[in-house]
Every structure is written in C-alpha cells, then in structure tokens.
C-alpha cells in the first residue's frame, strides 16, 4: 500500500452539508464548475429535502480522473456547514478523511473523531467582519468554504473567478461580493499554511474539451425544442418542473416569428388530467405535443394515456421518476414507474419507452421521441429520473439531429388525391400495423374522421363487433412489434467475461459501468448491456442466451424491468437476477458490487 | 312552384344543402332532448353557412357526448374521455386556432366529473361553442343523479336528491365566461340562433341547454322532465342571428332591442322580453340567481362580452396553426446548438 502515502490526484469525493435555502446552491455550483474548468471529469449531486428553507441538504462533488460520474459511497471530505446535522455528518466521512468546519465557534468535543483530520475556517466571523449588509451574511458565509476547499485541494483562484464571471456575467456587484468571500476562505487557509493529504486536484489541459456539463432535464428541454415541440402542457411537480421551466426560458429565442408571435404554446394546466388531455387534443390536431411529469402526475394521466393509445394519437411524455408510492420521497431518485409507463392505463396496452442514460442521450431521445410518436401515432415516454434529471453531470456535447422530422404516415390533401381520393383512418395498408392519419385543416372531402376511445372499425366508425375489436387489438400489438426495431438499440460492452453479464438502464448505467470495472479488478469480469428502449430489441436476446449469470440493476423494489424481460424471454427468465437498490439515493457502484459479490 | 324548383334542393350561402350537415343515424332513445339539440346545431350551421371541414367536434362521455357523431360527417370529431372534453378542446384549439370547435357535453360530463377542467377552460377563454345537454341525470349509466339535479328532485328509482344543484350558467359567469346562454332542447327558434351566435364568438361560449331524458328523468317529481322544464322556462329575450353575408332587415325597436356585433362576423339581434342587459355582468349574475329563487329556468342570451381576447390570442400564437409549422420554422440551427453547447462548457 505504499502508493497510498502520496495523496491521490483528481480522485476526490467532497460532500457539502448545508441548510437548503441558505444560498449553498450557488456556492456548490461555483465549486463544481471550477473542477470542471480544470479539465477533471466530475459530477455534482444534490441531495435535497422536500422543503423550501431550513432543512438539511447535501451536495456531492465527485472528481474522478477515470471519469466515473456516479455517486461514491466513501466520502473523502465533509464540509460541515449545517449546525443541525453536525453529529451525523461527522460520522459520514471515511476513516482518514478530512472535515472542514466553521471554527468561529469551537466544535463540541463529542464530534471530534480520532481517525479523521479537521481543518477550521471561521466563515461566520469572516463575513461578520467583512460583509457590511447583515442580510447577505448567511449566504456569503457559504462562499467562504468554496475558497477554503479551493485552496486546500488546489483550485486556482483565477479559475474560481472565471467561473463566477461565467455564472453572474451581467451582475458585477454579485461577482465582486462573492469573489471577496471566496478570497476570505482561500487566504485564511493560505495564511494558516494548513495542508491535507486526502487528495489533490490538478488541472488536466483540455481534459473536458469535448464535454458539456448540464442537467438531464435541461438536456430534455433543449432536445424537445429541436424535436419541434409546439404544444407543451404541464402541471408543476418535483423533479420534473425544471424541464418545462427550462423550455419557458429557452424557447422564445428560437420560436418567435417576424411579427413577434410564438411558434409554440406552453400551457400550465390545472391538473395532470387536463395536462394529458390537452396533449391528446393537440396531438390529434397535429401538433408536436408534450408534457412532463413525475409519479403522482403519471398516475392521474393513466386514463388518457389509454385514450391516446387506442385512438392512436402521438404525444411525448417525459417522466422524471422519484421515490414512490404515493407522495413517497419527492426529492429522491428511483426507477419505479417503469410498469406504469410500459403498460399504462387499463386494458391491454403496451407503450414505447425511450431510456436516456446521460445528458447527451437525453437530448437525442427528447427530439427522437417526437419522430417515434408521429411514426407510430402513439404516446411515447422518455424515462428519466431525479438523478439524471436534476443533477449536474458531464457528457458529450449535444449532437445536431442527423435526420429531418419524421411525421410518419401523415397525409396531405394531395396525398389523399394521389391514392384515388380514398382514406381509411385505421386500415393497415402496409401490414406494419401503422395506419394512415390526417389532421384537422386537411380539406380533402375524405380526410375527416371521427376519433373515439370506444370500439371502432377501420373507417373509424363505432363498432362493438367482436371480430373487429379483436382485430384492432391485434393490429395495435403488431404496430408495437414494428416499433421494436425502430427504437434505439442496446449498447453492449464486451468485458471478456466467462458468463457473467450485467444489464442496466437510465441512471443505473453509470454506476454499473464503474461497478463492472471494480469487479474486473476482483477477478470477476462481466459483460455489460445498456438497455435504451422498450420494447427491447437488438442484442438483448443474444446477450441473455450467451450469459449464464445475468444481473439486471434497477432502482426499485420489485424488479420491474426484470419482470418485463422475463415476460419477453421466458426461456431465460431464470437467469435474470434483479439487483434492486431502491433507497432513493443516487446509485453507487459500491452498492452494486456488494450486492453481486458480497461485502468483501 | 315549378317541378324543377321543387327538385332542386335548397342550398345555403356556400352551396351546401341541409343534408350536408347531417351525421350518422342517432342512437338516442325516441324523444330524447339531445336529438332535438342536434337538429338545432344542424340548422345553425346550415343557416350560418359553416364549412363543415373547418369544424372540429369534441365531446366527453355520455349519451349527450355521443351526439357529435350525429351531425356534420364531413368534420373531424373526437369523442374522448368522461369529463375531459374541455381540456381536450384546449389542446386541439391551441394546436390549430383556425378551426371552429363545437363541444357537446352532458351535465354529468361537465358539472360532475369535469367541473374543474370546465372552469379552467372558461378562465382561459378558449374559443369554443360549448353545449351542455343538461338533463339532470346520468343517462348513459341509467338514471343516477348528476350535479345539476335539483335538490329534492326525485329519481325514477324513487331516490330523492339531497344536494344543491350546480347551476352551470351562474358558474360560467362567475368563472369569467364571455358568452353565456341557456335554452331548451325543444325551443329551436331560441336555440339555433344562440348556437349561431356562439360560433361567431371569440372565446368560450357556454350554452346550458335543458334537454329532458325521456327514459330516466321524465317522471312526476323530476324538475327536469319535459313538463317541468316547460312550466319553469322563463325567456329573457327573443334572439335572431344575422350572418355576415345577410342584410340586417329585422325591425329595431329602440330600448326594446339590442344588437351585438360578433367578433367573427354577424350580428345578434335581441328583442328584450325582460328588463335585462346581457352586456352587464352583475345583472347577468343576478337575473340567474333571481330566477333560481323563483323556481324558474331563465333562458335566452344571459351574458355577452365581445371585447375579451381568446386563449390563442393571449398565448400570442402565430397565425399559422402550430400543427402546420414546418421543420424549418421549428428546429433551431446547428449554429444555435453549438452556442448552447458552448454555454454548457462554462
Ligand atoms: C372515468 C369514468 N367514470 C365513469 C364512467 C361511466 N359513465 C359514462 S357516461 C356517465 C354519465 C353521463 O352523464 P351525462 O354527462 O349527464 O350524459 P347523459 O348520458 O346524461 O347525456 C358515466 C358516469 C366513465 N365512462 N368514465
Ligand atoms: S337514456 Fe336519456 S339521455 Fe340517454 S338517450 Fe335515452 S333519453 Fe336520451
Ligand atoms: Mg345528463
């Protein structure tokens, strides 16, 4: 263990404990962005309460030379800036780790551990002394730890200043006062001459050159704009609100016509019953419509999801999953609404679900979802979760869509004319289960049809005929099978395993990737398949066939994805073992390894 | 009349015959009020020379909601879920604000399960002709009370309704509706011109139309039986609607008559039977309230305000319907994306 004597470089896991509403969000941003700017791969995860002010919140900044962006169990550094949680927070840091605390007042002796080192910075006293406006002091106090951490770990003052300027560009006064406090912390540590040996940050030239840092909800918002979303309906709910809020901020820049009119409408509905009904109405009328919600809202939307499925109306539904059931843990992450998306609504339904696993795939799938919805004339889900949606992470930059809009079998007046002035809304002309479609405004005399959620025949007429009904349900299933090969395929990593396979999806992918590498160092090489859509397709069957021992990592109690795969591939049902990690914390590689290999 | 003239079907301003406004054959019970309303809608659209291809018919679930299938086969229609027509129409209306939405709902669909969405549609002033075929009962589920059943009213099964009724006309005014009328399925002379006016209104036009359910709510003790409605009906005004393309050649009696130019063309001519000014919101509220107090169904044009912007206008949507915008108008450029990416590198 000789190499442990030199502190690791660019492998540091920092946890900042503060009270929410205290301005720590800005301080943590500055710290996170500074690490990014140094060229070090990093993620920033916010563990926040369902509360506006005063309850404890923790922010995890993980710098990882190797590019692991999942949460890490072992905390190297704890920044103790919340008096209410001191006792518990002191215990969270790993043995040999470091505690940075506000030593304006002495730490109670009970909180002094022998196996960690302590460094103090008198943040409260410093702001009292230097910040004139008393009402600003509580917030500015948090900037002091930014400077202290910066000095201790090697973030240059200049970088932090640049980040401040990037963040608050048009507010020189804000930059100045924040900079002052960062400097207070920085200089205090400098003056003390204190050092630590937990780890260091060292700039990597061009390290993050082709990377962007953002949150998944932002990626979806931008993707939806590029996908041509025109009618956006929503009802606020954590953790989905920031998706539409980002759209509200960003869309005007791209969608104002020459008369200053909007090429979009964003409608805050009175509830999710309305949000999804508006979506269905807009989709029926031909707009690229979307909504964004989380579990409770998705529950309310169920009836109209079935309507859209049965009437064959396109629409995109972003679901940012959180801890359920019921209100559950609104500010914690989970992957527990899979069944509700995949088989949403009563009766036999099957829905298309796109599953991003990082920011750039969230962008891709957000725009692609509109094409998929139009092509298959059905609601399409984009499965997100709080960890992906609301936490800062690195990814490849967003790539410009590589193909034009696909509006599917949408007929114009000329199209109807060209096919002999005939149009049957629900006739499967091509054998792929996908009928032709028209929208209001098409003035061809054969264009109009009567959409209904009740039984209907190929001409969209009311029907209770048992054969017509059975054929309709069979066609819808056929359409779903056509979608199977159209949606994104899985990505397989060859880990030179001798029979062990890992499967993951969404926010479980990144920690599973890390777990896979850890397992390899322990002599347990595993291959790894990333699921990217439902219905599953491509290499999934081969992967199941070629691995005797398969672990499917998912963040829910009941193995919802495992159930879907077992149902799809009954012949391999027994070999798929769910690894269910569902405590609401962002998944950590260590937990996965422990679940599969055991504690040692 | 010559033989030729007798064979030549009568056509309207856009050369459509009345039968061009018909739909599938009705499946309502014989004598159901809803069928009479359908007939008035057909008359109204024919008289106003509405192009059926410009119409979107919307409805929820119920006997009443089925009836959008029974007029204008050439129009797009959407028979959605129970109680959600208002929201469905809001989405369709903002996606293509050049279409003319005609919504048909029931009292259960609107006042019971759909009350919230109904209220919020009004608040937004969505442009729509929203007809409630109000029979005080759930027809399609066979005779349970709806939220518009009057207190003390007796169901066919003998149950007595213990709850106060929701009065849709007063609720609509309270919610800020810009066009509120009440009528009776059996009074086509009153109803058809009201529908015509509603279709030219630039906002939510609520028509609360009493429409007896002859099968489940037409007995002694029901306040919404045919007999009950006839006895309690109290007309505020007589209405004529003069479409844009016709000269206004009705008599005009100052003081007694009122003319309102509709936003989308045409003129409503009201011949007052009561001292009621339908452009006065406070009067509108009190006339309905007073009627209820006296056990009457006040009918006619109760309230009208042609000055308010509709939902699409307030949303500032562009002239081209959102549903018809092209990729060039919707997808930002690669350069735009590069700038976004750059902003995420800082
Ligand atoms: C969510 C839901 N709940 C219940 C029903 C059953 N249902 C169908 S129609 C109806 C009542 C219809 O009453 P109303 O709107 O007054 O229409 P009417 O038949 O009287 O014209 C009910 C409760 C349903 N279709 N959907
Ligand atoms: S049950 Fe009542 S409302 Fe339904 S069709 Fe028959 S008469 Fe009309
Ligand atoms: Mg009814």
PDB file of N, CA, C and O in Angstrom, chain A residues 539-564:
ATOM      1  N   UNK A 539     -29.600  -6.792 -29.545  1.00  0.00           N
ATOM      2  CA  UNK A 539     -28.738  -7.813 -28.956  1.00  0.00           C
ATOM      3  C   UNK A 539     -29.240  -8.388 -27.633  1.00  0.00           C
ATOM      4  O   UNK A 539     -28.551  -9.191 -27.024  1.00  0.00           O
ATOM      5  N   UNK A 540     -30.391  -7.959 -27.174  1.00  0.00           N
ATOM      6  CA  UNK A 540     -30.827  -8.409 -25.852  1.00  0.00           C
ATOM      7  C   UNK A 540     -30.936  -9.933 -25.789  1.00  0.00           C
ATOM      8  O   UNK A 540     -30.423 -10.576 -24.876  1.00  0.00           O
ATOM      9  N   UNK A 541     -31.574 -10.489 -26.809  1.00  0.00           N
ATOM     10  CA  UNK A 541     -31.757 -11.948 -26.785  1.00  0.00           C
ATOM     11  C   UNK A 541     -30.409 -12.667 -26.777  1.00  0.00           C
ATOM     12  O   UNK A 541     -30.182 -13.584 -25.971  1.00  0.00           O
ATOM     13  N   UNK A 542     -29.507 -12.237 -27.669  1.00  0.00           N
ATOM     14  CA  UNK A 542     -28.180 -12.863 -27.723  1.00  0.00           C
ATOM     15  C   UNK A 542     -27.468 -12.742 -26.390  1.00  0.00           C
ATOM     16  O   UNK A 542     -26.805 -13.676 -25.936  1.00  0.00           O
ATOM     17  N   UNK A 543     -27.596 -11.585 -25.794  1.00  0.00           N
ATOM     18  CA  UNK A 543     -26.917 -11.348 -24.517  1.00  0.00           C
ATOM     19  C   UNK A 543     -27.439 -12.314 -23.461  1.00  0.00           C
ATOM     20  O   UNK A 543     -26.673 -12.908 -22.702  1.00  0.00           O
ATOM     21  N   UNK A 544     -28.769 -12.481 -23.457  1.00  0.00           N
ATOM     22  CA  UNK A 544     -29.363 -13.408 -22.491  1.00  0.00           C
ATOM     23  C   UNK A 544     -28.922 -14.837 -22.788  1.00  0.00           C
ATOM     24  O   UNK A 544     -28.632 -15.623 -21.888  1.00  0.00           O
ATOM     25  N   UNK A 545     -28.850 -15.158 -24.064  1.00  0.00           N
ATOM     26  CA  UNK A 545     -28.502 -16.523 -24.450  1.00  0.00           C
ATOM     27  C   UNK A 545     -27.052 -16.837 -24.107  1.00  0.00           C
ATOM     28  O   UNK A 545     -26.714 -17.967 -23.752  1.00  0.00           O
ATOM     29  N   UNK A 546     -26.195 -15.820 -24.206  1.00  0.00           N
ATOM     30  CA  UNK A 546     -24.767 -16.101 -24.092  1.00  0.00           C
ATOM     31  C   UNK A 546     -24.203 -15.870 -22.688  1.00  0.00           C
ATOM     32  O   UNK A 546     -23.005 -15.981 -22.488  1.00  0.00           O
ATOM     33  N   UNK A 547     -25.052 -15.520 -21.742  1.00  0.00           N
ATOM     34  CA  UNK A 547     -24.567 -15.336 -20.365  1.00  0.00           C
ATOM     35  C   UNK A 547     -25.419 -16.174 -19.422  1.00  0.00           C
ATOM     36  O   UNK A 547     -26.633 -16.066 -19.434  1.00  0.00           O
ATOM     37  N   UNK A 548     -24.738 -16.941 -18.612  1.00  0.00           N
ATOM     38  CA  UNK A 548     -25.494 -17.824 -17.716  1.00  0.00           C
ATOM     39  C   UNK A 548     -25.965 -17.104 -16.475  1.00  0.00           C
ATOM     40  O   UNK A 548     -26.937 -17.470 -15.842  1.00  0.00           O
ATOM     41  N   UNK A 549     -25.195 -16.086 -16.107  1.00  0.00           N
ATOM     42  CA  UNK A 549     -25.476 -15.385 -14.861  1.00  0.00           C
ATOM     43  C   UNK A 549     -25.672 -13.913 -15.206  1.00  0.00           C
ATOM     44  O   UNK A 549     -24.721 -13.233 -15.594  1.00  0.00           O
ATOM     45  N   UNK A 550     -26.901 -13.467 -15.081  1.00  0.00           N
ATOM     46  CA  UNK A 550     -27.182 -12.096 -15.506  1.00  0.00           C
ATOM     47  C   UNK A 550     -27.760 -11.287 -14.352  1.00  0.00           C
ATOM     48  O   UNK A 550     -28.705 -11.721 -13.684  1.00  0.00           O
ATOM     49  N   UNK A 551     -27.170 -10.149 -14.124  1.00  0.00           N
ATOM     50  CA  UNK A 551     -27.677  -9.245 -13.088  1.00  0.00           C
ATOM     51  C   UNK A 551     -28.252  -8.009 -13.757  1.00  0.00           C
ATOM     52  O   UNK A 551     -27.573  -7.340 -14.533  1.00  0.00           O
ATOM     53  N   UNK A 552     -29.501  -7.742 -13.446  1.00  0.00           N
ATOM     54  CA  UNK A 552     -30.163  -6.552 -14.000  1.00  0.00           C
ATOM     55  C   UNK A 552     -30.298  -5.538 -12.870  1.00  0.00           C
ATOM     56  O   UNK A 552     -31.009  -5.774 -11.890  1.00  0.00           O
ATOM     57  N   UNK A 553     -29.575  -4.454 -13.020  1.00  0.00           N
ATOM     58  CA  UNK A 553     -29.522  -3.466 -11.935  1.00  0.00           C
ATOM     59  C   UNK A 553     -30.653  -2.463 -12.111  1.00  0.00           C
ATOM     60  O   UNK A 553     -30.769  -1.804 -13.147  1.00  0.00           O
ATOM     61  N   UNK A 554     -31.491  -2.357 -11.116  1.00  0.00           N
ATOM     62  CA  UNK A 554     -32.586  -1.387 -11.217  1.00  0.00           C
ATOM     63  C   UNK A 554     -32.940  -0.782  -9.864  1.00  0.00           C
ATOM     64  O   UNK A 554     -32.759  -1.402  -8.823  1.00  0.00           O
ATOM     65  N   UNK A 555     -33.434   0.438  -9.928  1.00  0.00           N
ATOM     66  CA  UNK A 555     -33.688   1.190  -8.702  1.00  0.00           C
ATOM     67  C   UNK A 555     -35.165   1.144  -8.335  1.00  0.00           C
ATOM     68  O   UNK A 555     -35.878   2.137  -8.392  1.00  0.00           O
ATOM     69  N   UNK A 556     -35.598  -0.059  -7.996  1.00  0.00           N
ATOM     70  CA  UNK A 556     -36.953  -0.242  -7.485  1.00  0.00           C
ATOM     71  C   UNK A 556     -36.967  -1.531  -6.686  1.00  0.00           C
ATOM     72  O   UNK A 556     -36.030  -2.333  -6.760  1.00  0.00           O
ATOM     73  N   UNK A 557     -38.016  -1.759  -5.939  1.00  0.00           N
ATOM     74  CA  UNK A 557     -38.060  -2.895  -5.031  1.00  0.00           C
ATOM     75  C   UNK A 557     -38.378  -4.208  -5.743  1.00  0.00           C
ATOM     76  O   UNK A 557     -37.886  -5.268  -5.380  1.00  0.00           O
ATOM     77  N   UNK A 558     -39.255  -4.116  -6.741  1.00  0.00           N
ATOM     78  CA  UNK A 558     -39.845  -5.340  -7.269  1.00  0.00           C
ATOM     79  C   UNK A 558     -39.231  -5.840  -8.573  1.00  0.00           C
ATOM     80  O   UNK A 558     -39.754  -6.774  -9.178  1.00  0.00           O
ATOM     81  N   UNK A 559     -38.181  -5.187  -9.009  1.00  0.00           N
ATOM     82  CA  UNK A 559     -37.565  -5.655 -10.254  1.00  0.00           C
ATOM     83  C   UNK A 559     -38.479  -5.464 -11.450  1.00  0.00           C
ATOM     84  O   UNK A 559     -38.759  -6.394 -12.206  1.00  0.00           O
ATOM     85  N   UNK A 560     -38.959  -4.257 -11.634  1.00  0.00           N
ATOM     86  CA  UNK A 560     -39.956  -4.014 -12.687  1.00  0.00           C
ATOM     87  C   UNK A 560     -39.414  -4.302 -14.087  1.00  0.00           C
ATOM     88  O   UNK A 560     -40.124  -4.852 -14.926  1.00  0.00           O
ATOM     89  N   UNK A 561     -38.171  -3.929 -14.336  1.00  0.00           N
ATOM     90  CA  UNK A 561     -37.602  -4.197 -15.664  1.00  0.00           C
ATOM     91  C   UNK A 561     -37.335  -5.695 -15.820  1.00  0.00           C
ATOM     92  O   UNK A 561     -37.524  -6.257 -16.907  1.00  0.00           O
ATOM     93  N   UNK A 562     -36.913  -6.312 -14.730  1.00  0.00           N
ATOM     94  CA  UNK A 562     -36.690  -7.764 -14.768  1.00  0.00           C
ATOM     95  C   UNK A 562     -37.982  -8.476 -15.166  1.00  0.00           C
ATOM     96  O   UNK A 562     -37.982  -9.392 -15.994  1.00  0.00           O
ATOM     97  N   UNK A 563     -39.094  -8.025 -14.606  1.00  0.00           N
ATOM     98  CA  UNK A 563     -40.379  -8.645 -14.938  1.00  0.00           C
ATOM     99  C   UNK A 563     -40.673  -8.523 -16.428  1.00  0.00           C
ATOM    100  O   UNK A 563     -41.162  -9.467 -17.057  1.00  0.00           O
ATOM    101  N   UNK A 564     -40.372  -7.377 -16.990  1.00  0.00           N
ATOM    102  CA  UNK A 564     -40.635  -7.175 -18.425  1.00  0.00           C
ATOM    103  C   UNK A 564     -39.767  -8.121 -19.252  1.00  0.00           C
ATOM    104  O   UNK A 564     -40.243  -8.779 -20.181  1.00  0.00           O
TER     105      UNK A 564
END
